[in-house]
Amino acid sequence: MSLGVPLALLCVLFYSVLRFAVWTPRGGPSLERIRKHALWTGVIAWAFSSLSAAGQAGISHYGQSTESMEPWGLIRWTALLTPVAAVLIIHTIGQATWPAPKSAKRKASLEFRRVRDYVEPALGWTVLGVFLVSAAVMPFVAAARSFGAIDRPAPGSVGLWTLGRVDGWAMAIALSSALVLLAAGTLLVMRLIASRRSLEALSPKQNNTLRVIGMNRLLRVSATVASGLSAIAGNYLVQPVPGSDVLSYTNWLGLVNMAVLVTMLFWKPPTLDPVSPFKSVPLAAAEQPSRESVAAAKLMDSTVVVLIPAMAAGVLLGLVVRPWLGSMGIVTATLACMVLAHLALEWVLKRNYSVRRHSGVGRTVTLTGALPRYTWAAFGLSAMGLAGAFVYASAVATGTTPLRWDGSPNPIAIYWVTSLLAAFILLAGAAAMWFVLTRPELHQVPAALDDTLRRRSLFRIARTVASCWFALAGLLLSMAGPPTSTNPLAPQFDPGALAALCFALSLMLLFLPARGYTPADFAPPAPVQSSNTSPSK
C-alpha cells in the first residue's frame, strides 16, 4: 500500500476531530470556521489525489499475462480512477457542507453567475494547458506496441531491462477514461461552486471571494492529477525493450509533472478578508474594541512569525548536540524552542501592555478551566505512552546500543537521554505556564480578553509539551526494535505501527487550533452601579 492512502485517511480523521470536536460553533458560523472548512476541503482532496500506486500501470513482470487478448489485468484501474473520483467527491461534499442558514427567512438573490467569473484567468489558462498536453500524449500511447517481459537479461546485452508492457490502445483507453472523467467532473463541480447558495454570514463580496477560492483549489488539484496521468503515460512510453542496448532513460513527462505539482502547490488562493479586525468574531456581531485590545490580540496571533525562526534555531541546536542526544535531541530542541517562542510573546505582551505592579492598579487573576479537558487527556496519554515505550525498550534490550540510535555510544544512553529530554521539555513548559499565569493584567484591555489570551497561550504550551512526549515515545519504540520470539507462528508485536501512531498523535496535537475569540472578549466592562442610594441635598 502506498503512503498516500494512510496519509489521506489521517487527514480525514484529523479534520473530523477539528470539525466536530474543536470548531463546534455556539454563536453561529464564524469567518474563521468558514476559512478552515475551505482550507481542509482542499487539503483532504490533495491527500487523496496521489497516483503513486498507478505509476507502473501497463507494465508487466515476467510470469504475468501479456497476451494481446488479456491486457486489462495489467492496468491498475482502481489506482487510476480512485484518486480522480476522490478529488471530485471531496470537493462536492465540501460545497454541500457549508454552514446551514439559521434564520427562518432567506434572502433571495437574482444575480446571474457564470463559471468563468470566478476563475482566475492565469490559473484557468494554465490548467487548460495542462489538460491539453495530457490529452495530446494519448495518441502516442495508443500507437505504442506491446512487448513481453523476460526472466533475465538477454545474454550479451548491454541493458538489464526485463519488464514488458501491454498494448498501447488498452493503456490509452484507461488513461483517456480517467482524463475524461476528471475533466467532466471538474466542470460539473465548477458549476456547482458557481451556483451554490450564498452564506448568510458573509457579504456578497465575501461570497464571491469564497467561490473564487473554491475554484482555485479545485483547479489546482485537478491540474496536478491530469499531469500525473501524463506522467504515467510517459513512464509507459519510455520503457526500454528487453535486450536493447539502452543504458538509461528519462521520463520527461514525469519531470513536467513535478514542475506542475510544485507550481500548483504554491499557487495561493485569494484571501477571505473579514469585516471586523478579528477573524474569529462572528460577522453579525462585530464589536469596536479599544486600540490596545486590537494590538494585543494581533500580537498573540502572530505566532507563526516567531515559531518559524524558533524551529530553525531548534533544529540547528539539535544538530549540534546530535552526537550525544541523537535524533531525539533535534525533536526536543525544536519543540522546546517553540515553547520559548510562546514565552517570548508573553514577555513582549507584558512589557508593552501590562499594568505595573507598583501602580496600585490591577486585579487578582484567577482562571477557571484554564485548559480544555482533552488537553489533560492528551497529557495522560502521552505520559502513559512514554512509560510504555520505556517498559518495552527495557524488555527487548540486549545490552547493546540499538542499531537506529545515533547518539552517545553508551548502551543505556537511549534511556537516560529520553528521560532527560522529557523532563527538560516538561520544565520548560511549566516555567512558561508559570509566567503566563503570573504576568500582570493588560492595560485598557477587557478582563475577558486578558483571560482568553492567557488560556490560548497555556493551551499552545501544553499541546507542545504533550506533542513532544508522543514524539519521544514514537522514537523510543522505533529505535528499540522488534521483540525476539521463539515461536514464529505466534502473533508478533509490531512496534513500528505503534510508533507511527505516536508520531501521528504528536502532529495532530501540535496543530490543534487554540480557542477563538468571541464578541464578549472585546466588549467593554459594564459600569459598576453605585450602592449609595441616599437622597441628594
Coordinates of C-alpha atoms in Angstrom, one line a residue:
M1 CA 0.0 0.0 0.0
S2 CA 1.4 3.4 -0.9
L3 CA 1.8 6.2 1.7
G4 CA -0.9 8.3 0.1
V5 CA -3.9 6.3 1.3
P6 CA -2.9 6.3 5.0
L7 CA -2.0 9.9 4.8
A8 CA -5.3 10.8 3.3
L9 CA -7.2 8.8 5.9
L10 CA -5.2 10.6 8.6
C11 CA -6.2 13.9 7.1
V12 CA -9.9 12.9 7.2
L13 CA -9.6 11.8 10.8
F14 CA -7.8 15.0 11.8
Y15 CA -10.3 17.2 10.1
S16 CA -13.2 15.2 11.6
V17 CA -11.8 15.8 15.1
L18 CA -11.4 19.5 14.4
R19 CA -14.8 20.0 12.7
F20 CA -16.9 18.2 15.3
A21 CA -14.9 18.5 18.5
V22 CA -13.0 21.7 18.3
W23 CA -14.8 24.0 15.8
T24 CA -18.3 23.4 17.0
P25 CA -19.8 26.9 17.0
R26 CA -22.1 28.2 19.7
G27 CA -22.7 31.7 18.4
G28 CA -23.3 31.0 14.8
P29 CA -20.9 30.4 11.9
S30 CA -17.7 32.4 12.1
L31 CA -15.4 33.6 9.4
E32 CA -12.6 31.5 10.8
R33 CA -14.7 28.3 10.6
I34 CA -15.6 29.1 7.0
R35 CA -11.9 29.6 6.2
K36 CA -10.9 26.4 7.8
H37 CA -13.6 24.4 6.1
A38 CA -12.5 25.7 2.7
L39 CA -8.8 25.0 3.6
W40 CA -9.4 21.5 4.8
T41 CA -11.5 20.6 1.8
G42 CA -8.5 21.4 -0.4
V43 CA -6.1 19.6 1.9
I44 CA -8.1 16.3 2.0
A45 CA -8.7 16.4 -1.7
W46 CA -4.9 16.9 -2.3
A47 CA -4.1 14.0 0.0
F48 CA -6.4 11.7 -1.9
S49 CA -5.1 12.8 -5.3
S50 CA -1.9 10.6 -5.2
L51 CA -1.4 8.5 -8.3
S52 CA 1.7 6.8 -7.0
A53 CA 0.0 3.4 -6.8
A54 CA -0.7 3.6 -10.6
G55 CA 2.9 4.6 -11.6
Q56 CA 3.6 1.1 -13.0
A57 CA 0.2 0.8 -14.8
G58 CA 0.5 -1.2 -18.0
I59 CA 4.0 -2.6 -17.1
S60 CA 4.3 -6.3 -16.7
H61 CA 6.9 -8.6 -14.9
Y62 CA 7.9 -12.0 -16.0
G63 CA 5.2 -14.5 -15.4
Q64 CA 2.3 -12.1 -15.7
S65 CA -0.1 -12.4 -18.7
T66 CA 1.0 -10.2 -21.6
E67 CA -1.3 -11.7 -24.2
S68 CA -2.9 -9.2 -26.5
M69 CA -6.4 -10.5 -25.7
E70 CA -5.9 -10.0 -22.0
P71 CA -4.3 -6.6 -21.4
W72 CA -6.8 -5.3 -18.9
G73 CA -5.4 -7.3 -15.9
L74 CA -2.1 -5.3 -16.0
I75 CA -3.9 -1.9 -16.0
R76 CA -4.5 -0.8 -12.4
W77 CA -8.0 0.6 -12.9
T78 CA -8.6 1.1 -9.2
A79 CA -5.3 3.0 -8.7
L80 CA -6.1 5.2 -11.8
L81 CA -9.8 6.0 -11.2
T82 CA -10.0 6.2 -7.4
P83 CA -7.9 9.4 -7.0
V84 CA -9.9 11.1 -9.8
A85 CA -13.2 10.1 -8.2
A86 CA -12.0 11.0 -4.7
V87 CA -10.9 14.5 -5.7
L88 CA -14.3 15.2 -7.3
I89 CA -16.4 13.7 -4.5
I90 CA -14.5 15.5 -1.7
H91 CA -14.9 18.9 -3.4
T92 CA -18.6 18.1 -4.0
I93 CA -19.0 17.2 -0.3
G94 CA -17.1 20.4 0.7
Q95 CA -19.6 22.6 -1.3
A96 CA -22.6 20.7 0.2
T97 CA -21.5 21.0 3.8
W98 CA -21.2 24.8 4.3
P99 CA -23.0 26.1 7.5
A100 CA -26.7 25.9 7.0
P101 CA -28.8 29.1 7.2
K102 CA -30.1 29.8 10.7
S103 CA -32.8 32.4 10.1
A104 CA -36.3 31.4 9.2
K105 CA -36.3 33.8 6.2
R106 CA -33.9 33.5 3.4
K107 CA -32.7 36.4 1.3
A108 CA -33.2 35.6 -2.4
S109 CA -30.5 36.6 -4.9
L110 CA -31.3 37.1 -8.5
E111 CA -27.7 37.6 -9.7
F112 CA -26.6 35.7 -12.8
R113 CA -23.5 33.7 -12.1
R114 CA -21.2 32.4 -14.7
V115 CA -18.4 29.9 -14.0
R116 CA -15.7 32.0 -15.7
D117 CA -16.5 34.9 -13.5
Y118 CA -14.9 33.0 -10.5
V119 CA -11.9 31.6 -12.3
E120 CA -8.6 33.4 -12.2
P121 CA -7.5 34.0 -15.8
A122 CA -3.9 33.0 -15.3
L123 CA -4.8 29.8 -13.4
G124 CA -7.6 28.9 -15.8
W125 CA -5.3 29.1 -18.9
T126 CA -2.6 27.2 -17.1
V127 CA -4.9 24.3 -16.1
L128 CA -6.4 24.2 -19.6
G129 CA -2.8 23.9 -21.0
V130 CA -2.1 21.0 -18.6
F131 CA -5.2 19.2 -19.7
L132 CA -4.4 19.7 -23.4
V133 CA -0.9 18.5 -23.0
S134 CA -2.1 15.4 -21.2
A135 CA -4.7 14.7 -23.9
A136 CA -2.0 15.2 -26.7
V137 CA 0.0 12.4 -25.2
M138 CA -2.8 9.8 -25.6
P139 CA -2.4 9.2 -29.4
F140 CA 1.3 8.4 -28.9
V141 CA 0.3 5.9 -26.2
A142 CA -2.3 4.3 -28.4
A143 CA 0.3 3.8 -31.2
A144 CA 2.8 2.1 -28.9
R145 CA 3.3 -1.6 -29.4
S146 CA 3.5 -4.2 -26.6
F147 CA 6.4 -6.5 -25.7
G148 CA 6.7 -9.3 -23.3
A149 CA 8.8 -9.5 -20.1
I150 CA 11.7 -11.9 -19.8
D151 CA 13.1 -13.9 -16.9
R152 CA 16.7 -12.5 -17.1
P153 CA 18.6 -10.1 -19.3
A154 CA 19.4 -11.5 -22.7
P155 CA 23.0 -12.9 -23.0
G156 CA 25.4 -10.3 -24.4
S157 CA 23.0 -7.4 -24.0
V158 CA 24.2 -4.1 -22.5
G159 CA 20.9 -3.2 -20.9
L160 CA 19.5 -5.1 -18.0
W161 CA 15.8 -4.5 -18.8
T162 CA 13.3 -7.3 -18.2
L163 CA 9.9 -5.6 -17.9
G164 CA 7.2 -5.8 -20.6
R165 CA 4.2 -3.6 -21.3
V166 CA 0.6 -4.1 -22.6
D167 CA -0.8 -2.9 -25.9
G168 CA -0.9 0.8 -26.3
W169 CA -4.5 1.0 -27.3
A170 CA -5.6 -0.6 -24.0
M171 CA -3.4 1.8 -22.0
A172 CA -4.7 4.8 -23.9
I173 CA -8.3 3.8 -23.2
A174 CA -7.6 3.5 -19.5
L175 CA -5.7 6.9 -19.2
S176 CA -8.2 8.7 -21.5
S177 CA -11.1 7.4 -19.5
A178 CA -9.5 8.8 -16.3
L179 CA -8.7 12.1 -18.0
V180 CA -12.2 12.5 -19.4
L181 CA -13.8 11.7 -16.1
L182 CA -11.5 14.2 -14.4
A183 CA -12.3 17.0 -17.0
A184 CA -16.1 16.4 -17.0
G185 CA -16.2 16.1 -13.2
T186 CA -14.2 19.3 -12.8
L187 CA -16.6 21.2 -15.0
L188 CA -19.6 19.9 -13.0
V189 CA -18.1 20.8 -9.7
M190 CA -17.1 24.3 -11.0
R191 CA -20.7 24.7 -12.0
L192 CA -21.8 23.6 -8.5
I193 CA -19.4 26.2 -6.9
A194 CA -20.8 29.0 -9.0
S195 CA -24.4 28.1 -8.4
R196 CA -24.4 27.2 -4.7
R197 CA -26.3 29.4 -2.3
S198 CA -24.7 32.4 -0.6
L199 CA -23.8 32.0 3.0
E200 CA -25.9 34.3 5.2
A201 CA -22.9 35.2 7.5
L202 CA -20.9 36.6 4.6
S203 CA -21.3 39.8 2.5
P204 CA -21.8 39.5 -1.3
K205 CA -18.2 40.3 -1.9
Q206 CA -17.0 37.7 0.6
N207 CA -19.3 35.1 -1.0
N208 CA -17.8 35.8 -4.4
T209 CA -14.3 35.6 -3.0
L210 CA -15.2 32.2 -1.4
R211 CA -16.3 30.9 -4.8
V212 CA -13.0 32.1 -6.3
I213 CA -11.1 30.2 -3.5
G214 CA -13.1 27.0 -4.2
M215 CA -12.4 27.3 -7.9
N216 CA -8.7 27.9 -7.2
R217 CA -8.3 24.8 -5.0
L218 CA -10.3 22.6 -7.4
L219 CA -8.4 23.6 -10.5
R220 CA -5.0 23.2 -8.8
V221 CA -5.6 19.7 -7.7
S222 CA -7.3 18.7 -11.0
A223 CA -4.3 20.0 -12.9
T224 CA -2.0 18.0 -10.7
V225 CA -3.9 14.8 -11.3
A226 CA -4.1 15.5 -15.1
S227 CA -0.3 16.0 -15.1
G228 CA 0.1 12.8 -13.1
L229 CA -1.8 10.9 -15.8
S230 CA 0.5 12.2 -18.4
A231 CA 3.5 11.2 -16.3
I232 CA 2.1 7.6 -16.1
A233 CA 1.8 7.7 -19.9
G234 CA 5.4 8.9 -20.1
N235 CA 6.6 6.1 -17.9
Y236 CA 4.8 3.6 -20.2
L237 CA 6.3 5.1 -23.4
V238 CA 9.9 5.2 -22.3
Q239 CA 10.1 1.6 -21.1
P240 CA 13.1 0.0 -23.0
V241 CA 12.6 -3.2 -24.9
P242 CA 14.2 -6.2 -23.0
G243 CA 17.5 -7.0 -24.6
S244 CA 18.1 -3.5 -26.0
D245 CA 21.3 -1.6 -25.6
V246 CA 19.7 1.3 -23.8
L247 CA 21.6 2.1 -20.6
S248 CA 19.2 4.6 -19.0
Y249 CA 16.1 6.6 -19.8
T250 CA 14.4 9.7 -18.6
N251 CA 10.7 10.2 -18.2
W252 CA 10.4 13.9 -19.3
L253 CA 6.7 13.9 -18.7
G254 CA 7.4 12.9 -15.1
L255 CA 9.7 16.0 -14.7
V256 CA 6.9 18.1 -16.2
N257 CA 4.6 16.6 -13.6
M258 CA 6.9 17.6 -10.8
A259 CA 7.1 21.2 -12.1
V260 CA 3.3 21.3 -12.3
L261 CA 3.0 19.8 -8.8
V262 CA 5.3 22.5 -7.3
T263 CA 3.6 25.3 -9.2
M264 CA 0.1 24.3 -8.1
L265 CA 1.2 23.7 -4.5
F266 CA 2.5 27.3 -4.2
W267 CA -0.3 29.0 -6.3
K268 CA -2.1 30.7 -3.4
P269 CA -5.8 31.4 -3.5
P270 CA -7.1 34.9 -2.7
T271 CA -7.7 35.8 1.0
L272 CA -11.1 35.9 2.5
D273 CA -10.9 39.3 4.3
P274 CA -13.0 39.8 7.5
V275 CA -15.3 42.7 8.1
S276 CA -14.0 43.1 11.6
P277 CA -10.3 43.1 12.5
F278 CA -10.8 39.8 14.4
K279 CA -11.1 36.8 12.2
S280 CA -12.9 34.6 14.7
V281 CA -15.6 37.0 15.7
P282 CA -19.0 36.2 14.1
L283 CA -19.7 38.7 11.4
A284 CA -23.2 39.6 12.6
A285 CA -21.9 40.7 16.0
A286 CA -18.6 42.6 15.3
E287 CA -17.6 45.0 18.0
Q288 CA -15.4 48.1 18.1
P289 CA -12.8 47.3 20.8
S290 CA -10.1 49.5 22.0
R291 CA -6.8 50.1 20.2
E292 CA -4.9 48.2 22.9
S293 CA -7.2 45.2 22.5
V294 CA -6.6 45.1 18.8
A295 CA -2.8 45.3 19.3
A296 CA -2.7 42.7 22.0
A297 CA -4.9 40.2 20.0
K298 CA -2.9 40.7 16.8
L299 CA 0.4 40.3 18.7
M300 CA -0.7 36.9 20.2
D301 CA -1.9 35.8 16.8
S302 CA 1.5 36.4 15.2
T303 CA 2.9 33.1 16.5
V304 CA 4.0 32.0 13.0
V305 CA 6.3 34.9 12.8
V306 CA 8.3 33.7 15.9
L307 CA 7.7 30.0 15.6
I308 CA 9.4 29.5 12.3
P309 CA 12.7 31.2 13.4
A310 CA 12.4 29.3 16.7
M311 CA 12.0 26.0 15.0
A312 CA 15.0 26.7 12.7
A313 CA 17.1 27.6 15.8
G314 CA 15.9 24.4 17.5
V315 CA 17.0 22.3 14.5
L316 CA 20.4 23.9 14.5
L317 CA 20.8 23.3 18.2
G318 CA 19.7 19.7 17.8
L319 CA 22.3 19.1 15.1
V320 CA 25.0 20.5 17.4
V321 CA 24.1 18.1 20.2
R322 CA 23.2 15.1 18.0
P323 CA 26.5 13.2 18.7
W324 CA 25.2 12.9 22.3
L325 CA 21.4 13.1 22.1
G326 CA 20.8 11.7 18.6
S327 CA 17.6 12.5 16.7
M328 CA 15.7 12.8 20.0
G329 CA 17.7 16.0 20.6
I330 CA 16.6 17.5 17.4
V331 CA 12.9 16.9 18.1
T332 CA 13.1 18.1 21.7
A333 CA 15.2 21.1 20.9
T334 CA 12.8 22.2 18.2
L335 CA 9.7 21.8 20.3
A336 CA 11.4 23.4 23.3
C337 CA 12.3 26.4 21.2
M338 CA 8.6 26.6 20.2
V339 CA 7.7 26.8 23.9
L340 CA 10.3 29.5 24.5
A341 CA 8.8 31.4 21.5
H342 CA 5.4 31.4 23.2
L343 CA 7.2 32.6 26.4
A344 CA 8.9 35.4 24.4
L345 CA 5.5 36.6 23.0
E346 CA 4.1 36.7 26.6
W347 CA 7.2 38.7 27.7
V348 CA 6.6 41.2 24.9
L349 CA 2.9 41.4 25.8
K350 CA 3.8 42.1 29.5
R351 CA 6.4 44.7 28.5
N352 CA 4.2 46.7 26.2
Y353 CA 0.6 46.3 27.5
S354 CA 0.7 45.2 31.2
V355 CA -0.3 47.3 34.2
R356 CA 2.7 47.8 36.5
R357 CA 2.5 46.1 39.9
H358 CA 3.6 49.2 41.9
S359 CA 0.9 51.4 40.3
G360 CA -1.7 50.0 42.7
V361 CA -4.0 49.3 39.8
G362 CA -4.9 45.7 38.8
R363 CA -6.8 42.7 39.8
T364 CA -6.1 39.2 41.1
V365 CA -6.1 36.8 38.1
T366 CA -8.0 33.6 38.7
L367 CA -8.5 31.3 35.7
T368 CA -11.1 28.5 36.0
G369 CA -10.8 25.8 33.4
A370 CA -7.5 27.2 32.1
L371 CA -7.0 24.1 29.8
P372 CA -9.6 22.1 28.0
R373 CA -10.3 18.6 29.3
Y374 CA -9.0 16.9 26.2
T375 CA -5.6 18.6 26.9
W376 CA -5.4 16.9 30.2
A377 CA -6.3 13.6 28.5
A378 CA -3.5 14.2 26.0
F379 CA -1.1 14.8 28.8
G380 CA -2.1 11.5 30.4
L381 CA -2.0 9.5 27.2
S382 CA 1.4 10.9 26.3
A383 CA 2.8 10.1 29.7
M384 CA 1.4 6.5 29.5
G385 CA 2.8 6.2 26.0
L386 CA 6.2 7.3 27.1
A387 CA 6.2 5.0 30.1
G388 CA 5.0 2.1 28.0
A389 CA 7.8 2.8 25.5
F390 CA 10.3 2.7 28.3
V391 CA 9.0 -0.7 29.6
Y392 CA 9.1 -2.1 26.0
A393 CA 12.6 -0.9 25.3
S394 CA 13.8 -2.4 28.6
A395 CA 12.1 -5.7 27.8
V396 CA 13.8 -6.1 24.4
A397 CA 17.2 -4.7 25.4
T398 CA 20.1 -7.0 24.7
G399 CA 22.9 -4.9 26.4
T400 CA 24.0 -3.2 23.1
T401 CA 23.1 0.1 21.6
P402 CA 20.1 -0.1 19.2
L403 CA 21.0 0.0 15.6
R404 CA 18.8 3.0 14.9
W405 CA 20.3 5.0 17.8
D406 CA 22.6 7.8 16.5
G407 CA 23.6 9.4 19.8
S408 CA 26.0 8.5 22.6
P409 CA 27.5 5.0 22.2
N410 CA 26.7 4.1 25.8
P411 CA 24.1 1.2 25.7
I412 CA 21.9 2.9 28.3
A413 CA 22.1 6.3 26.6
I414 CA 18.8 5.7 24.9
Y415 CA 17.1 5.6 28.3
W416 CA 18.8 8.5 30.2
V417 CA 18.7 10.7 27.1
T418 CA 14.9 10.1 26.7
S419 CA 14.3 10.8 30.4
L420 CA 16.4 13.9 30.4
L421 CA 14.7 15.4 27.3
A422 CA 11.2 14.5 28.6
A423 CA 12.0 16.2 31.9
F424 CA 13.5 19.2 30.1
I425 CA 10.5 19.9 27.9
L426 CA 8.2 19.5 31.0
L427 CA 10.2 22.0 33.0
A428 CA 10.3 24.4 30.1
G429 CA 6.6 24.2 29.6
A430 CA 6.0 24.6 33.4
A431 CA 8.2 27.7 33.5
A432 CA 6.3 29.2 30.5
M433 CA 2.9 28.4 32.1
W434 CA 4.0 30.0 35.4
F435 CA 5.0 33.2 33.5
V436 CA 1.6 33.3 31.7
L437 CA -0.3 32.9 35.0
T438 CA 1.7 35.4 37.0
R439 CA 2.1 38.2 34.5
P440 CA 0.2 41.4 35.3
E441 CA -3.1 42.2 33.7
L442 CA -3.2 44.2 30.4
H443 CA -3.7 47.9 30.4
Q444 CA -7.0 49.1 28.9
V445 CA -7.9 45.6 27.8
P446 CA -11.1 43.9 29.0
A447 CA -10.6 41.3 31.6
A448 CA -12.4 38.7 29.4
L449 CA -9.9 39.3 26.6
D450 CA -7.0 39.1 29.0
D451 CA -8.2 35.7 30.3
T452 CA -8.7 34.5 26.8
L453 CA -5.1 35.4 25.8
R454 CA -3.8 33.6 28.9
R455 CA -5.9 30.5 28.0
R456 CA -4.7 30.5 24.4
S457 CA -1.0 30.7 25.5
L458 CA -1.5 28.0 28.1
F459 CA -3.1 25.7 25.5
R460 CA -0.3 26.3 23.0
I461 CA 2.3 25.5 25.5
A462 CA 0.5 22.4 26.8
R463 CA -0.1 20.9 23.4
T464 CA 3.6 21.4 22.5
V465 CA 4.8 19.5 25.6
A466 CA 2.3 16.7 25.1
S467 CA 3.3 16.5 21.4
C468 CA 7.0 16.2 22.4
W469 CA 6.2 13.4 24.7
F470 CA 4.3 11.5 22.0
A471 CA 7.2 12.1 19.6
L472 CA 9.8 10.8 22.1
A473 CA 7.6 7.7 22.7
G474 CA 7.5 7.1 19.0
L475 CA 11.2 7.5 18.6
L476 CA 11.9 5.2 21.5
L477 CA 9.6 2.5 20.0
S478 CA 11.1 2.8 16.6
M479 CA 14.7 2.5 18.0
A480 CA 14.1 -0.4 20.3
G481 CA 13.5 -2.9 17.5
P482 CA 11.1 -5.8 17.3
P483 CA 10.9 -8.4 20.1
T484 CA 12.5 -11.8 19.9
S485 CA 10.2 -14.7 19.8
T486 CA 10.9 -18.5 19.8
N487 CA 7.5 -19.2 18.2
P488 CA 7.4 -17.7 14.7
L489 CA 3.7 -18.7 14.4
A490 CA 2.6 -16.7 17.4
P491 CA 1.2 -13.2 16.8
Q492 CA 4.1 -10.7 16.7
F493 CA 4.0 -7.2 18.3
D494 CA 4.8 -4.5 15.7
P495 CA 6.5 -1.6 17.4
G496 CA 6.7 0.3 14.1
A497 CA 2.9 0.6 13.8
L498 CA 2.6 1.9 17.4
A499 CA 5.5 4.3 16.7
A500 CA 3.7 5.6 13.7
L501 CA 0.5 6.1 15.8
C502 CA 2.6 8.1 18.3
F503 CA 4.0 10.3 15.5
A504 CA 0.5 10.9 14.1
L505 CA -0.8 11.9 17.5
S506 CA 2.2 14.2 18.0
L507 CA 1.4 16.0 14.8
M508 CA -2.3 16.2 15.5
L509 CA -1.6 17.8 18.9
L510 CA 0.9 20.2 17.5
F511 CA -1.5 21.6 15.0
L512 CA -4.7 21.7 17.1
P513 CA -6.1 25.2 16.9
A514 CA -6.4 27.4 20.0
R515 CA -9.7 28.7 21.3
G516 CA -11.0 31.5 19.0
Y517 CA -12.2 35.0 20.1
T518 CA -15.8 35.9 20.8
P519 CA -17.6 39.2 20.8
A520 CA -17.8 39.0 24.6
D521 CA -13.9 39.1 24.8
F522 CA -13.8 42.6 23.3
A523 CA -16.9 44.1 25.0
P524 CA -16.0 46.8 27.5
P525 CA -16.8 46.0 31.1
A526 CA -20.2 47.0 32.4
P527 CA -20.2 50.2 34.6
V528 CA -20.3 49.5 38.3
Q529 CA -23.5 50.6 39.9
S530 CA -23.1 52.8 43.0
S531 CA -24.6 51.4 46.2
N532 CA -25.1 54.9 47.6
T533 CA -28.9 55.5 47.5
S534 CA -29.1 58.4 49.9
P535 CA -31.1 61.4 48.6
S536 CA -29.1 64.3 47.4
K537 CA -29.3 67.5 49.4

